[in-house]
mmCIF file of C-alpha atoms and ligand atoms in Angstrom:
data_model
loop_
_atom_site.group_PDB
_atom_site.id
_atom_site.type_symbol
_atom_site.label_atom_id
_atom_site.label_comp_id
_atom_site.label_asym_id
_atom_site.label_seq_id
_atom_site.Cartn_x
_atom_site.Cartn_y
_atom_site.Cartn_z
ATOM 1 C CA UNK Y 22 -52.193 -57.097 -4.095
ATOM 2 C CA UNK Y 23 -52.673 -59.280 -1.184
ATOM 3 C CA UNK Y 24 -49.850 -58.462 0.391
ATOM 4 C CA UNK Y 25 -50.032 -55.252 -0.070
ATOM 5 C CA UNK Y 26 -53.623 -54.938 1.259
ATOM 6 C CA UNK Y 27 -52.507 -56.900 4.083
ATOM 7 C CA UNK Y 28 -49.416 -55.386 5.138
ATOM 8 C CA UNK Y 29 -49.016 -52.120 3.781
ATOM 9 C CA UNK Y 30 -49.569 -48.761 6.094
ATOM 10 C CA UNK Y 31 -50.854 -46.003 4.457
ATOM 11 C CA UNK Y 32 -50.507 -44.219 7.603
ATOM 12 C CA UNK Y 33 -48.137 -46.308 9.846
ATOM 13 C CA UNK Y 34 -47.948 -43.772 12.981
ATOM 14 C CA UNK Y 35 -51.313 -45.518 13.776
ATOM 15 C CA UNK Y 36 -51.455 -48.296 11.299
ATOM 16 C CA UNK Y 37 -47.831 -50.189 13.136
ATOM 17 C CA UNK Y 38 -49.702 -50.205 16.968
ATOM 18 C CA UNK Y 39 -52.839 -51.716 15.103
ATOM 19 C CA UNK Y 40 -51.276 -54.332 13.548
ATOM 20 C CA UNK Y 41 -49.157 -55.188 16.451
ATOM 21 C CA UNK Y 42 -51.426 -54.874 18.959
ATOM 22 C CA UNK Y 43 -53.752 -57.281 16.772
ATOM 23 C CA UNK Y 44 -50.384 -60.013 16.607
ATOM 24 C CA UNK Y 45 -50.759 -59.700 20.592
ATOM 25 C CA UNK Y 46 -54.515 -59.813 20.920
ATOM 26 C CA UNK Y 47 -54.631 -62.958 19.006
ATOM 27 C CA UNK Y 48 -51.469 -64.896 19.763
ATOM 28 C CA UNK Y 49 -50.901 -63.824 23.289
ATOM 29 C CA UNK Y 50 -48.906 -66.914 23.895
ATOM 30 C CA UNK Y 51 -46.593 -66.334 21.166
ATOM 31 C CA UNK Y 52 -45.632 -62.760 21.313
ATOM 32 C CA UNK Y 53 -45.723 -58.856 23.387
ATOM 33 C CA UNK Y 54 -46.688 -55.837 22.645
ATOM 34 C CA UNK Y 55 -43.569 -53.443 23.784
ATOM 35 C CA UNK Y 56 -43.495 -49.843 24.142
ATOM 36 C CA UNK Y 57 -39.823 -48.835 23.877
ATOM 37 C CA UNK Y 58 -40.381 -45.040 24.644
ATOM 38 C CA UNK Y 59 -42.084 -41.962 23.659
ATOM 39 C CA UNK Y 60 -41.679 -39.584 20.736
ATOM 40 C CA UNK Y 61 -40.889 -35.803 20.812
ATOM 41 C CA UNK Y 62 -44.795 -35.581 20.072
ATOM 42 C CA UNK Y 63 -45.340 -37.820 22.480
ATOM 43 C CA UNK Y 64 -46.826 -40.326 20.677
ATOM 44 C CA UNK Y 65 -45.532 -44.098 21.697
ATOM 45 C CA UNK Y 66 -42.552 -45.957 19.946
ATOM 46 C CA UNK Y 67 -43.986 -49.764 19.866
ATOM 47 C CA UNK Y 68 -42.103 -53.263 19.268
ATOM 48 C CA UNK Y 69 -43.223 -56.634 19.092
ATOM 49 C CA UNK Y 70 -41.051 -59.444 20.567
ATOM 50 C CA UNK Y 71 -41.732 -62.806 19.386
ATOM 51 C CA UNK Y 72 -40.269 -66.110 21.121
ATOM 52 C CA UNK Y 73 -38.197 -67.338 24.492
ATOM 53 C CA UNK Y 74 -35.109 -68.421 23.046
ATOM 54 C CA UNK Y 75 -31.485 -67.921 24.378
ATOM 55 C CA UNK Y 76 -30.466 -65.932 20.663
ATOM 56 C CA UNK Y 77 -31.637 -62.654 20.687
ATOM 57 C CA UNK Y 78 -32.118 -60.748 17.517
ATOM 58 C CA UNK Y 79 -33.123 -57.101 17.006
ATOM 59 C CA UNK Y 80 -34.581 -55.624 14.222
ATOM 60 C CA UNK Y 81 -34.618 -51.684 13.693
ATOM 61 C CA UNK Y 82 -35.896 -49.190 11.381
ATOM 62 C CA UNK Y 83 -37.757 -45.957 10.754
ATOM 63 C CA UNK Y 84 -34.975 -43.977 11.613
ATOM 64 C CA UNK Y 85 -35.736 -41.697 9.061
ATOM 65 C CA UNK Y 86 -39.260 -40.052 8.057
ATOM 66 C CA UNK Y 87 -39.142 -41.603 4.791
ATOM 67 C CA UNK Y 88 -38.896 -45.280 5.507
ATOM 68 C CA UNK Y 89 -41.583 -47.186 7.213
ATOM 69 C CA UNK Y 90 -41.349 -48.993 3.941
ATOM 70 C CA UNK Y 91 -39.644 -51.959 6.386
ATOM 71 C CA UNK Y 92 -41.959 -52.070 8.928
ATOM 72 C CA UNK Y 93 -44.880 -54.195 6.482
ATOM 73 C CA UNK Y 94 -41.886 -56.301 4.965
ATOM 74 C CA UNK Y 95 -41.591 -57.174 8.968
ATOM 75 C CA UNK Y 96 -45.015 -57.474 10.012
ATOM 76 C CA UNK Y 97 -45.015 -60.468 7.186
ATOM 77 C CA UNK Y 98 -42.350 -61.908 8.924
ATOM 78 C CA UNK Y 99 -43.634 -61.457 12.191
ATOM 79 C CA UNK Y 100 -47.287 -62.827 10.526
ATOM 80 C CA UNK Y 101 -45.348 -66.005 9.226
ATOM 81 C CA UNK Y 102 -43.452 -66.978 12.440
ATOM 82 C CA UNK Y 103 -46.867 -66.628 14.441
ATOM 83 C CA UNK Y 104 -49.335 -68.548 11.424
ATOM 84 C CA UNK Y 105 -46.283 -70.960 10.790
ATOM 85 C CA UNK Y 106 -47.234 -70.193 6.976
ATOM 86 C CA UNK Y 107 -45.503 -68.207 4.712
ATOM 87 C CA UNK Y 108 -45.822 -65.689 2.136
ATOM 88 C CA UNK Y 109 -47.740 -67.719 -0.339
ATOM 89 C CA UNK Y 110 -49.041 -70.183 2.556
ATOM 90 C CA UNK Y 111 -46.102 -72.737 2.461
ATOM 91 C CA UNK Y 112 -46.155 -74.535 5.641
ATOM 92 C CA UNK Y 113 -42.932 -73.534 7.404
ATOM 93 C CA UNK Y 114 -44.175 -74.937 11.277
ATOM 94 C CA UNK Y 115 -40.730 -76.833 11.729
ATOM 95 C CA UNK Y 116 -38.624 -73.860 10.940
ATOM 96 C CA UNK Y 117 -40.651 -71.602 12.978
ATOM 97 C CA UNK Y 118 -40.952 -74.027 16.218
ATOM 98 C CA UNK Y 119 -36.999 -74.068 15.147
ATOM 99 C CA UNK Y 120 -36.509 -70.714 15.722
ATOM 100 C CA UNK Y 121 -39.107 -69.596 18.393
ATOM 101 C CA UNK Y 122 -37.004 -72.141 20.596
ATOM 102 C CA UNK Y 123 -33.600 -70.638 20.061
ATOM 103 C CA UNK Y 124 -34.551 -67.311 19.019
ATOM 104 C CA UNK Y 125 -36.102 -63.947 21.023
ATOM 105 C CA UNK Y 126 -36.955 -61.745 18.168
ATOM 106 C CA UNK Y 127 -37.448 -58.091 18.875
ATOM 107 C CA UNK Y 128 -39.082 -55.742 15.980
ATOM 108 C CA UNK Y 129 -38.746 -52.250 16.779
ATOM 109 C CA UNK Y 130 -39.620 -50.933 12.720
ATOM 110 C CA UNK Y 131 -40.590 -47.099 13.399
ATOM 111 C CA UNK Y 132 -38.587 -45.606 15.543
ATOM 112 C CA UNK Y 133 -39.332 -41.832 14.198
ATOM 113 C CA UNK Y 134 -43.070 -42.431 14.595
ATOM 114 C CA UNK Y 135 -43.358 -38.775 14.307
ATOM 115 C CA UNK Y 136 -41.357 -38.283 11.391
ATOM 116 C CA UNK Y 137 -43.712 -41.075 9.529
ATOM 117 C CA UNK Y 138 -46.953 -39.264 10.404
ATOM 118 C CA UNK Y 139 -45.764 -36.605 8.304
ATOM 119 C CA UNK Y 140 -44.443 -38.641 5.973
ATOM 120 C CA UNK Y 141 -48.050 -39.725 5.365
ATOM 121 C CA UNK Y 142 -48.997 -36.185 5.011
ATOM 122 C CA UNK Y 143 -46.733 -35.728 2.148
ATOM 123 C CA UNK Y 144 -46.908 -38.918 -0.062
ATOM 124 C CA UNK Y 145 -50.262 -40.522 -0.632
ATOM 125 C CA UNK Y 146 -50.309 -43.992 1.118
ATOM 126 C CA UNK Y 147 -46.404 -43.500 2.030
ATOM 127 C CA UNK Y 148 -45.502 -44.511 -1.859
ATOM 128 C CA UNK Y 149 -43.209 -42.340 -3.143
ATOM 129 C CA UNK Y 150 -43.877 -42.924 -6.929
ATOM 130 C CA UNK Y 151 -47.253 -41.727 -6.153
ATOM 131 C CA UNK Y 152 -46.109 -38.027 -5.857
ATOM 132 C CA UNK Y 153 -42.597 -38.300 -8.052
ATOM 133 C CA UNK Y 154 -41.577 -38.908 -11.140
ATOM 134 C CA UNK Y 155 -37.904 -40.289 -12.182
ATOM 135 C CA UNK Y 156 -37.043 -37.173 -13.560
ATOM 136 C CA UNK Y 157 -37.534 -35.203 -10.351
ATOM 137 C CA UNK Y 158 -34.242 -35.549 -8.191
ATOM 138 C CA UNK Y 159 -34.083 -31.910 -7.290
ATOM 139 C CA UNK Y 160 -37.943 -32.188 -6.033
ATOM 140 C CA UNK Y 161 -37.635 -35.237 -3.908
ATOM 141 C CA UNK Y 162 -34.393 -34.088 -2.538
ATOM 142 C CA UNK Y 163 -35.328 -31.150 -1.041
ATOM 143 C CA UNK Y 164 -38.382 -33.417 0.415
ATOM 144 C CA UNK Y 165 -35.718 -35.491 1.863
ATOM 145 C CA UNK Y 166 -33.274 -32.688 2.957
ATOM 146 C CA UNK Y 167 -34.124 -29.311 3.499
ATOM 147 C CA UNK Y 168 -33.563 -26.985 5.404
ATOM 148 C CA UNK Y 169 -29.965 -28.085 4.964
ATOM 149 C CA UNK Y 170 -29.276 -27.375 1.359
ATOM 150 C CA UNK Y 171 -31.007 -23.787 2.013
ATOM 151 C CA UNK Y 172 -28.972 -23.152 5.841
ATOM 152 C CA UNK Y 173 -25.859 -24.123 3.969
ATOM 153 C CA UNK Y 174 -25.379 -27.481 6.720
ATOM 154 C CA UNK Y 175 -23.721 -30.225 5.587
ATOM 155 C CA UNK Y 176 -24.621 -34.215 6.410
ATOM 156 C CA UNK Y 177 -21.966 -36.146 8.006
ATOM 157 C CA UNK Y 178 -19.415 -33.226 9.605
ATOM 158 C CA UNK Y 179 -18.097 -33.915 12.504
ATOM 159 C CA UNK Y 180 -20.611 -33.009 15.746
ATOM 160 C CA UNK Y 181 -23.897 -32.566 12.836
ATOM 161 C CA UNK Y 182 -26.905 -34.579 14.222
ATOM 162 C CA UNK Y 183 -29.554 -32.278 13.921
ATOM 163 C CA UNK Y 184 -30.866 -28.434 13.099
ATOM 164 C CA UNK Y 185 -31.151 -26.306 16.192
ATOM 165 C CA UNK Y 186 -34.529 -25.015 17.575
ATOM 166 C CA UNK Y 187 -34.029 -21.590 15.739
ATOM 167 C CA UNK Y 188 -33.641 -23.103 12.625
ATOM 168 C CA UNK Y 189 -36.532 -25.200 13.275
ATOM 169 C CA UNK Y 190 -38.321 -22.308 13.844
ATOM 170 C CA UNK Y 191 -37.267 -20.123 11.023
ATOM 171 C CA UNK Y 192 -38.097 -23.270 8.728
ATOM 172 C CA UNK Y 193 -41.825 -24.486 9.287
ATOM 173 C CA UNK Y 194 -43.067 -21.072 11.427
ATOM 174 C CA UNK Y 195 -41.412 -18.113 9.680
ATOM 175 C CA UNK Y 196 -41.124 -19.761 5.885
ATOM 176 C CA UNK Y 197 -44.087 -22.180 6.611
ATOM 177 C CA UNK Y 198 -41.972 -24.721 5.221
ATOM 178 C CA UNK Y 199 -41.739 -28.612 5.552
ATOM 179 C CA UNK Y 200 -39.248 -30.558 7.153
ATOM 180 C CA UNK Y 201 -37.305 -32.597 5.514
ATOM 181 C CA UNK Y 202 -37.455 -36.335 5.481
ATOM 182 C CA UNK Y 203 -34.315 -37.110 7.584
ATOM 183 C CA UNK Y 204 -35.549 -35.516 10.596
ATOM 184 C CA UNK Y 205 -37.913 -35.580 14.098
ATOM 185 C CA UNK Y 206 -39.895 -32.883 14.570
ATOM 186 C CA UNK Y 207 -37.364 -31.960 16.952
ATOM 187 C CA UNK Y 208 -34.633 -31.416 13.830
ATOM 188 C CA UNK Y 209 -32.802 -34.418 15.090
ATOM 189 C CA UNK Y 210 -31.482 -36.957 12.278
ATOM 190 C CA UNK Y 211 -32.006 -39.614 14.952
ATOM 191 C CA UNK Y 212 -29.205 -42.011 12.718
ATOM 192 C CA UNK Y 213 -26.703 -39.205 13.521
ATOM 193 C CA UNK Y 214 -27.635 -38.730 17.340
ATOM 194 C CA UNK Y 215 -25.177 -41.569 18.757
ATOM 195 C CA UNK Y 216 -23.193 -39.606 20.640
ATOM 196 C CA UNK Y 217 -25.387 -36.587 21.427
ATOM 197 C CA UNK Y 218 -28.330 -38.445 22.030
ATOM 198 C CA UNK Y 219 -30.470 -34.788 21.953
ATOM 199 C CA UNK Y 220 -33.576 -36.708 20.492
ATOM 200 C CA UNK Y 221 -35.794 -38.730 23.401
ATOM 201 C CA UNK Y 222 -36.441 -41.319 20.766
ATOM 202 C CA UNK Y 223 -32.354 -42.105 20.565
ATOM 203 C CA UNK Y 224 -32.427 -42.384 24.323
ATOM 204 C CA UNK Y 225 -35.090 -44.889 24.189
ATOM 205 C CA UNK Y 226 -33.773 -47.004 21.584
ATOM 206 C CA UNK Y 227 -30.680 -47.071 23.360
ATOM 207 C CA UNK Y 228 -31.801 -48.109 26.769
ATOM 208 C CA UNK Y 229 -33.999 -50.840 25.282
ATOM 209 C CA UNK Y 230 -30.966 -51.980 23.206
ATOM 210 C CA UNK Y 231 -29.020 -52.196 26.508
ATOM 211 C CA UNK Y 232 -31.696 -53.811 28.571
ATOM 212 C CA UNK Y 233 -32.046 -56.469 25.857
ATOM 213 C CA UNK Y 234 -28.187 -57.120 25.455
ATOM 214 C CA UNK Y 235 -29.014 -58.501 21.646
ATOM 215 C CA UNK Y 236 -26.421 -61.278 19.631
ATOM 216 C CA UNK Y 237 -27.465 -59.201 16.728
ATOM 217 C CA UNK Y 238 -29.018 -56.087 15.479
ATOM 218 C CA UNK Y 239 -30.376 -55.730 12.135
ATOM 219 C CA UNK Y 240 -31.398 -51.657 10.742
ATOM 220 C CA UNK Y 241 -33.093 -51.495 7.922
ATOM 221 C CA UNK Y 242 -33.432 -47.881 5.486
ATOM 222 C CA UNK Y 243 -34.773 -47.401 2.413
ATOM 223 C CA UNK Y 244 -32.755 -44.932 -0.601
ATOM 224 C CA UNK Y 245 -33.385 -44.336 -4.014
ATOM 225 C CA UNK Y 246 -30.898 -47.695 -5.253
ATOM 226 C CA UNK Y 247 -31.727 -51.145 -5.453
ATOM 227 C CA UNK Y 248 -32.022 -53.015 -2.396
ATOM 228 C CA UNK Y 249 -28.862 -53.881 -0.805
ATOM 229 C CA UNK Y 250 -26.787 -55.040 2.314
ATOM 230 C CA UNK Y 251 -24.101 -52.602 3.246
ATOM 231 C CA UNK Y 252 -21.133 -54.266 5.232
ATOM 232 C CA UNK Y 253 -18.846 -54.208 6.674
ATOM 233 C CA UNK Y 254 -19.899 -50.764 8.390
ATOM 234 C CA UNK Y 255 -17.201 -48.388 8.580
ATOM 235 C CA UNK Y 256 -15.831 -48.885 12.542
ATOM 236 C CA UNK Y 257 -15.751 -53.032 12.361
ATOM 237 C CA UNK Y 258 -12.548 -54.512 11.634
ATOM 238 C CA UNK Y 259 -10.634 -58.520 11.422
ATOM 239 C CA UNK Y 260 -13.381 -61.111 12.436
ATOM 240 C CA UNK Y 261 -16.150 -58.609 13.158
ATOM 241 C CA UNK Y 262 -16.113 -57.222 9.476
ATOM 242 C CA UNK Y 263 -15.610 -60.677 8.305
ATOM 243 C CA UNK Y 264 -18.949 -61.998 10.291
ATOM 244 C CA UNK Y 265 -20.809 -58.886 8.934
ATOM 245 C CA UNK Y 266 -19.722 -59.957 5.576
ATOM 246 C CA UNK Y 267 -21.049 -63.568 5.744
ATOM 247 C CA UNK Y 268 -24.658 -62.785 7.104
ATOM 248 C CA UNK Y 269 -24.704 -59.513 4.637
ATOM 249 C CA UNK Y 270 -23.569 -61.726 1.252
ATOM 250 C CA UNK Y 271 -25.737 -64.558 2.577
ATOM 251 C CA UNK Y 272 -28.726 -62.199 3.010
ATOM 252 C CA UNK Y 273 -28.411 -60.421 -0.631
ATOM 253 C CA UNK Y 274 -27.936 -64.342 -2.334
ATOM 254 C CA UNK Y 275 -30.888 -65.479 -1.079
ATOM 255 C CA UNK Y 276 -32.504 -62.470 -2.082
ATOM 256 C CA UNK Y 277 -31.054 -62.445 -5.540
ATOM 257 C CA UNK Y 278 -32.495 -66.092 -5.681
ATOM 258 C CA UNK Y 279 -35.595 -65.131 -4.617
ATOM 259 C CA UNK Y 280 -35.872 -63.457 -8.228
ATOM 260 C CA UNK Y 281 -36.940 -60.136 -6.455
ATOM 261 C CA UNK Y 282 -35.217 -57.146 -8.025
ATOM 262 C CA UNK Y 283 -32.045 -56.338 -6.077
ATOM 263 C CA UNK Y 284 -28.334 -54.903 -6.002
ATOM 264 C CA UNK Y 285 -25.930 -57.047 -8.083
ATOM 265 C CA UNK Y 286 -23.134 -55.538 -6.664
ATOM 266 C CA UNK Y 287 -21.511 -57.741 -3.251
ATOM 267 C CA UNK Y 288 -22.034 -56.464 -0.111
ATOM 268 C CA UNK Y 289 -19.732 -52.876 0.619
ATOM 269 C CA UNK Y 290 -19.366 -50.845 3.114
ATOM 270 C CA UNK Y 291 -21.663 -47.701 2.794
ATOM 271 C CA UNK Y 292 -19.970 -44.890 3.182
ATOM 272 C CA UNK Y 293 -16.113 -44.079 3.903
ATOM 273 C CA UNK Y 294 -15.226 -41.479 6.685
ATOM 274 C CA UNK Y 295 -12.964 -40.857 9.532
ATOM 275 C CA UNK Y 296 -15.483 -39.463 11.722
ATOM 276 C CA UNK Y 297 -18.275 -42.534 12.145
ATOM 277 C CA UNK Y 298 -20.700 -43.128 14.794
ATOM 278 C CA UNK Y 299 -24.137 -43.617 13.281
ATOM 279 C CA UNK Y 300 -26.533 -45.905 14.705
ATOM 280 C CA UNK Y 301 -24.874 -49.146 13.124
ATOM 281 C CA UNK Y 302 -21.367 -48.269 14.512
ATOM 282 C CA UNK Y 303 -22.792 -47.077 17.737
ATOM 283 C CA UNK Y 304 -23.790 -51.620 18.085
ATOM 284 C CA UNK Y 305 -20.465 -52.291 16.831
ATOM 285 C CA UNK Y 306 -18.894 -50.507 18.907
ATOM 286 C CA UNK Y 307 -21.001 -50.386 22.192
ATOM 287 C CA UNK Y 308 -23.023 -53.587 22.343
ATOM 288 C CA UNK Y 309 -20.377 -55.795 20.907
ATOM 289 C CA UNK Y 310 -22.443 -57.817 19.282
ATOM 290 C CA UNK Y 311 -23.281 -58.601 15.287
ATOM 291 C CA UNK Y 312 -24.179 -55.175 13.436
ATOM 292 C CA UNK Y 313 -25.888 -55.641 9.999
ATOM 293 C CA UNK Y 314 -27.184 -52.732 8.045
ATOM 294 C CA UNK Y 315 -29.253 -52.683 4.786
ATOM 295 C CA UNK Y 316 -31.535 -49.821 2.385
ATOM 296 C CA UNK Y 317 -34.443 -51.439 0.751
ATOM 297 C CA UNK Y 318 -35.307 -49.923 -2.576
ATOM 298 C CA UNK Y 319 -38.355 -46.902 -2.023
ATOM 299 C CA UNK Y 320 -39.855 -47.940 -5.041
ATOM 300 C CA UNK Y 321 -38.357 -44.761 -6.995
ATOM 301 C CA UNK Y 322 -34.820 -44.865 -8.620
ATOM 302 C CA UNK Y 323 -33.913 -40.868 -10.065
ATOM 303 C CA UNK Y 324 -33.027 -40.761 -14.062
ATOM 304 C CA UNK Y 325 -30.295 -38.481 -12.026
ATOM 305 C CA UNK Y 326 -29.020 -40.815 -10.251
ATOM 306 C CA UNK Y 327 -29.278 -43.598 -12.977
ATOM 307 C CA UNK Y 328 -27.350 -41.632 -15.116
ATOM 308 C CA UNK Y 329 -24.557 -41.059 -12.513
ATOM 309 C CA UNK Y 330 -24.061 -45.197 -11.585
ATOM 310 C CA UNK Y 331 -23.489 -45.634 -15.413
ATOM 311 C CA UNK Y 332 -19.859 -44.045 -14.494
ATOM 312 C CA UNK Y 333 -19.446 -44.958 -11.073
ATOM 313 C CA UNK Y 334 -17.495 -48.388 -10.553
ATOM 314 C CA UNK Y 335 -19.238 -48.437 -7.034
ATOM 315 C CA UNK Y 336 -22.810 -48.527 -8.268
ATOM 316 C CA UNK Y 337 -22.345 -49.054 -12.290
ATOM 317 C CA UNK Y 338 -23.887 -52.599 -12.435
ATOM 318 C CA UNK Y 339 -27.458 -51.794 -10.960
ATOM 319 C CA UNK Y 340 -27.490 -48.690 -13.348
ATOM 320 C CA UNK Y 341 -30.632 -50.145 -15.082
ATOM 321 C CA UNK Y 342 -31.741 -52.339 -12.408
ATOM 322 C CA UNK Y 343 -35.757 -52.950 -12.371
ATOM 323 C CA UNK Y 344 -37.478 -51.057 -9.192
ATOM 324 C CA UNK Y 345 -39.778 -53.462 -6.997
ATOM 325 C CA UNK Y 346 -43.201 -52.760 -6.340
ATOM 326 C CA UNK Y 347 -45.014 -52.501 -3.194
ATOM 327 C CA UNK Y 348 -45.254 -56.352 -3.160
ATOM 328 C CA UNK Y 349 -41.777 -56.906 -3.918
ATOM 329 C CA UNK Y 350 -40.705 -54.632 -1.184
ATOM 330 C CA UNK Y 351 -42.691 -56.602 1.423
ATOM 331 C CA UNK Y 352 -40.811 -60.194 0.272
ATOM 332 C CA UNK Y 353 -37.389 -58.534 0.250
ATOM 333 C CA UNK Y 354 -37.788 -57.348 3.880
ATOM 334 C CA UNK Y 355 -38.863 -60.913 4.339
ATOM 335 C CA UNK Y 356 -36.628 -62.847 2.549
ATOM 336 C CA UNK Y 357 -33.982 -60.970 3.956
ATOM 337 C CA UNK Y 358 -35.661 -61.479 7.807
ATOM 338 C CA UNK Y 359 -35.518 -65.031 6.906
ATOM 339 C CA UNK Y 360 -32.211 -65.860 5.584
ATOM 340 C CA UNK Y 361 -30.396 -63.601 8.887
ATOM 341 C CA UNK Y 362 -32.779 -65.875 11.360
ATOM 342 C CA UNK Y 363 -32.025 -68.856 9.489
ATOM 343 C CA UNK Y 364 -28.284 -68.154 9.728
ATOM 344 C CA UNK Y 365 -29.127 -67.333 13.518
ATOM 345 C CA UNK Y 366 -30.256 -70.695 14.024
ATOM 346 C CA UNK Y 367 -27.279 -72.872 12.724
ATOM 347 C CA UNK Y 368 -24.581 -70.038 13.805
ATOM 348 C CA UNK Y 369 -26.002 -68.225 16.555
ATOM 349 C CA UNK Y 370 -25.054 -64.915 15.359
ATOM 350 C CA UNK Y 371 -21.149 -65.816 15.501
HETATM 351 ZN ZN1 ZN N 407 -32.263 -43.600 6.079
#
């Protein structure tokens, strides 16, 4: 439970700045607080940058209400490249002086800081197996997605990135319902917003990504499967897939080695569509650089959905997969960190 105690936030809207502004108050040297922008409620978007080096990494989640299950797994990492010691205190100074010369590392891990507040509201100390059971898909899905299911919308057509204002409205004030998971309080599914950019914390992400000018950008989710890379994303092609493919398979070995519970299925390309411009492909395409993208296990996998991988070739292997604990999803964020930065270091993101 050490970890856990350490690391986890029960109510990571406040919890994050804490932590991070802690990292800066004691190793002022070493790293800097940055605010990246402000949320539709106004509240501040934070990131951390560690190092000076020519490399520069960037590493994004929260996108979605449901997942600041990344941002502990990161403020380990971000603990072990300041302390020099790592998860169970192995002294990794060499690496870490390594890496801090050759490496800027910016952690930007809650992007919809607003979504995660209410997050907390719903699901005692943001773990979802402490409000579901496995045999509740239709329960949590609705958590995740409504109104959508009930307005008839569909995720993923063309020009969908968010509800409008009136069906915001008719939602939480007329039904006094709650929003689902996937978006701001603005209805904005800020993965989706790429090429609308309607949501002010899109806007911000994507000035700070352009102001940076990163060699690679890492966004991390979390879904009800075992942990796993997905790459190459749908828009990369020839050497750019191929480079995606060597960080994403190196990632998911080391993790697999690790012993932590994980995907046994290689590294795939998430979804399939003609119409693509979600955050990931938005780097690929627009910053040119190294786009990785990966879902970390939440802890809860559905009998539903169990039942469903036993007959589908693309998921049939992690059909009875273990799922990790708290702990376990702090080291796979880590692990993960670790390998990609490692990799950094001998290949410089190429
Ligand atoms: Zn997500």
């Amino acid at each position: 439970m050490r970890l856990v105690n350490q690391f986890w936030f029960a109510d990571p809207a406040n919890d994050l700045h804490a932590k991070f502004a802690e990292f800066a108050a004691n190793y002022p040297a070493r790293c800097e607080l940055l605010k990246i922008g402000t949320s539709y409620r106004g509240r501040a978007i934070h990131g951390l940058r560690v190092g000076r080096g020519h490399l520069r990494l960037a590493v994004i989640a929260g996108l979605h209400s449901q997942e600041p299950l990344n941002a502990p797994g990161s403020a380990a990492f971000i603990h072990t490249l300041l302390t020099h010691s790592g998860l169970d205190g192995e002294d990794l100074s060499a690496w870490v002086e390594e890496t801090l010369t050759k490496q800027t590392l910016y952690f930007v891990p809650l992007v919809n800081v607003d979504g995660a507040a209410r997050f907390a509201e719903d699901v005692p100390n943001c773990w979802i197996p402490n409000r579901f059971h496995t045999t509740v898909w239709e329960e949590l899905s609705q958590c995740i997605n409504e109104p959508m299911m009930t307005f008839g919308l569909k995720r993923g057509a063309p020009g969908f990135n968010r509800l409008t204002e009136e069906q915001v409205r008719e939602w939480t004030e007329v039904r006094g319902r709650r929003l689902g998971w996937l978006f701001t309080d603005q209805g904005v599914d800020l993965w989706e917003d790429w090429q609308k950019f309607d949501a002010p914390e899109t806007r911000a992400l994507r000035d700070f990504l352009f102001q940076i000018r990163p060699h690679c950008v890492l966004e991390l989710h979390g879904h009800e499967r075992p942990s796993r890379i997905y790459v190459p994303i749908p828009s990369a092609r020839g050497e750019a897939a191929r480079l995606q493919m060597l960080y994403g398979e190196e990632m998911m070995t080391q993790l697999e080695e690790s012993g932590l519970p994980c995907s046994r299925h290689s590294v795939r390309t998430y979804q399939y569509k003609e119409y693509f411009q979600e955050f990931p492909d938005f780097v690929n395409l627009n910053l040119g650089c190294l786009s990785l993208f990966g879902e970390t296990c939440c802890g809860l996998m559905p009998d539903r959905l169990r039942e469903s991988a036993r007959t589908d070739p693309l998921n049939r292997r992690d059909a009875d997969s273990r799922t990790p604990t708290q702990e376990e999803i702090i080291r796979t964020v880590w692990v993960w960190l670790k390998a990609l930065v490692e990799l950094g270091n001998h290949r410089s993101y190429q």
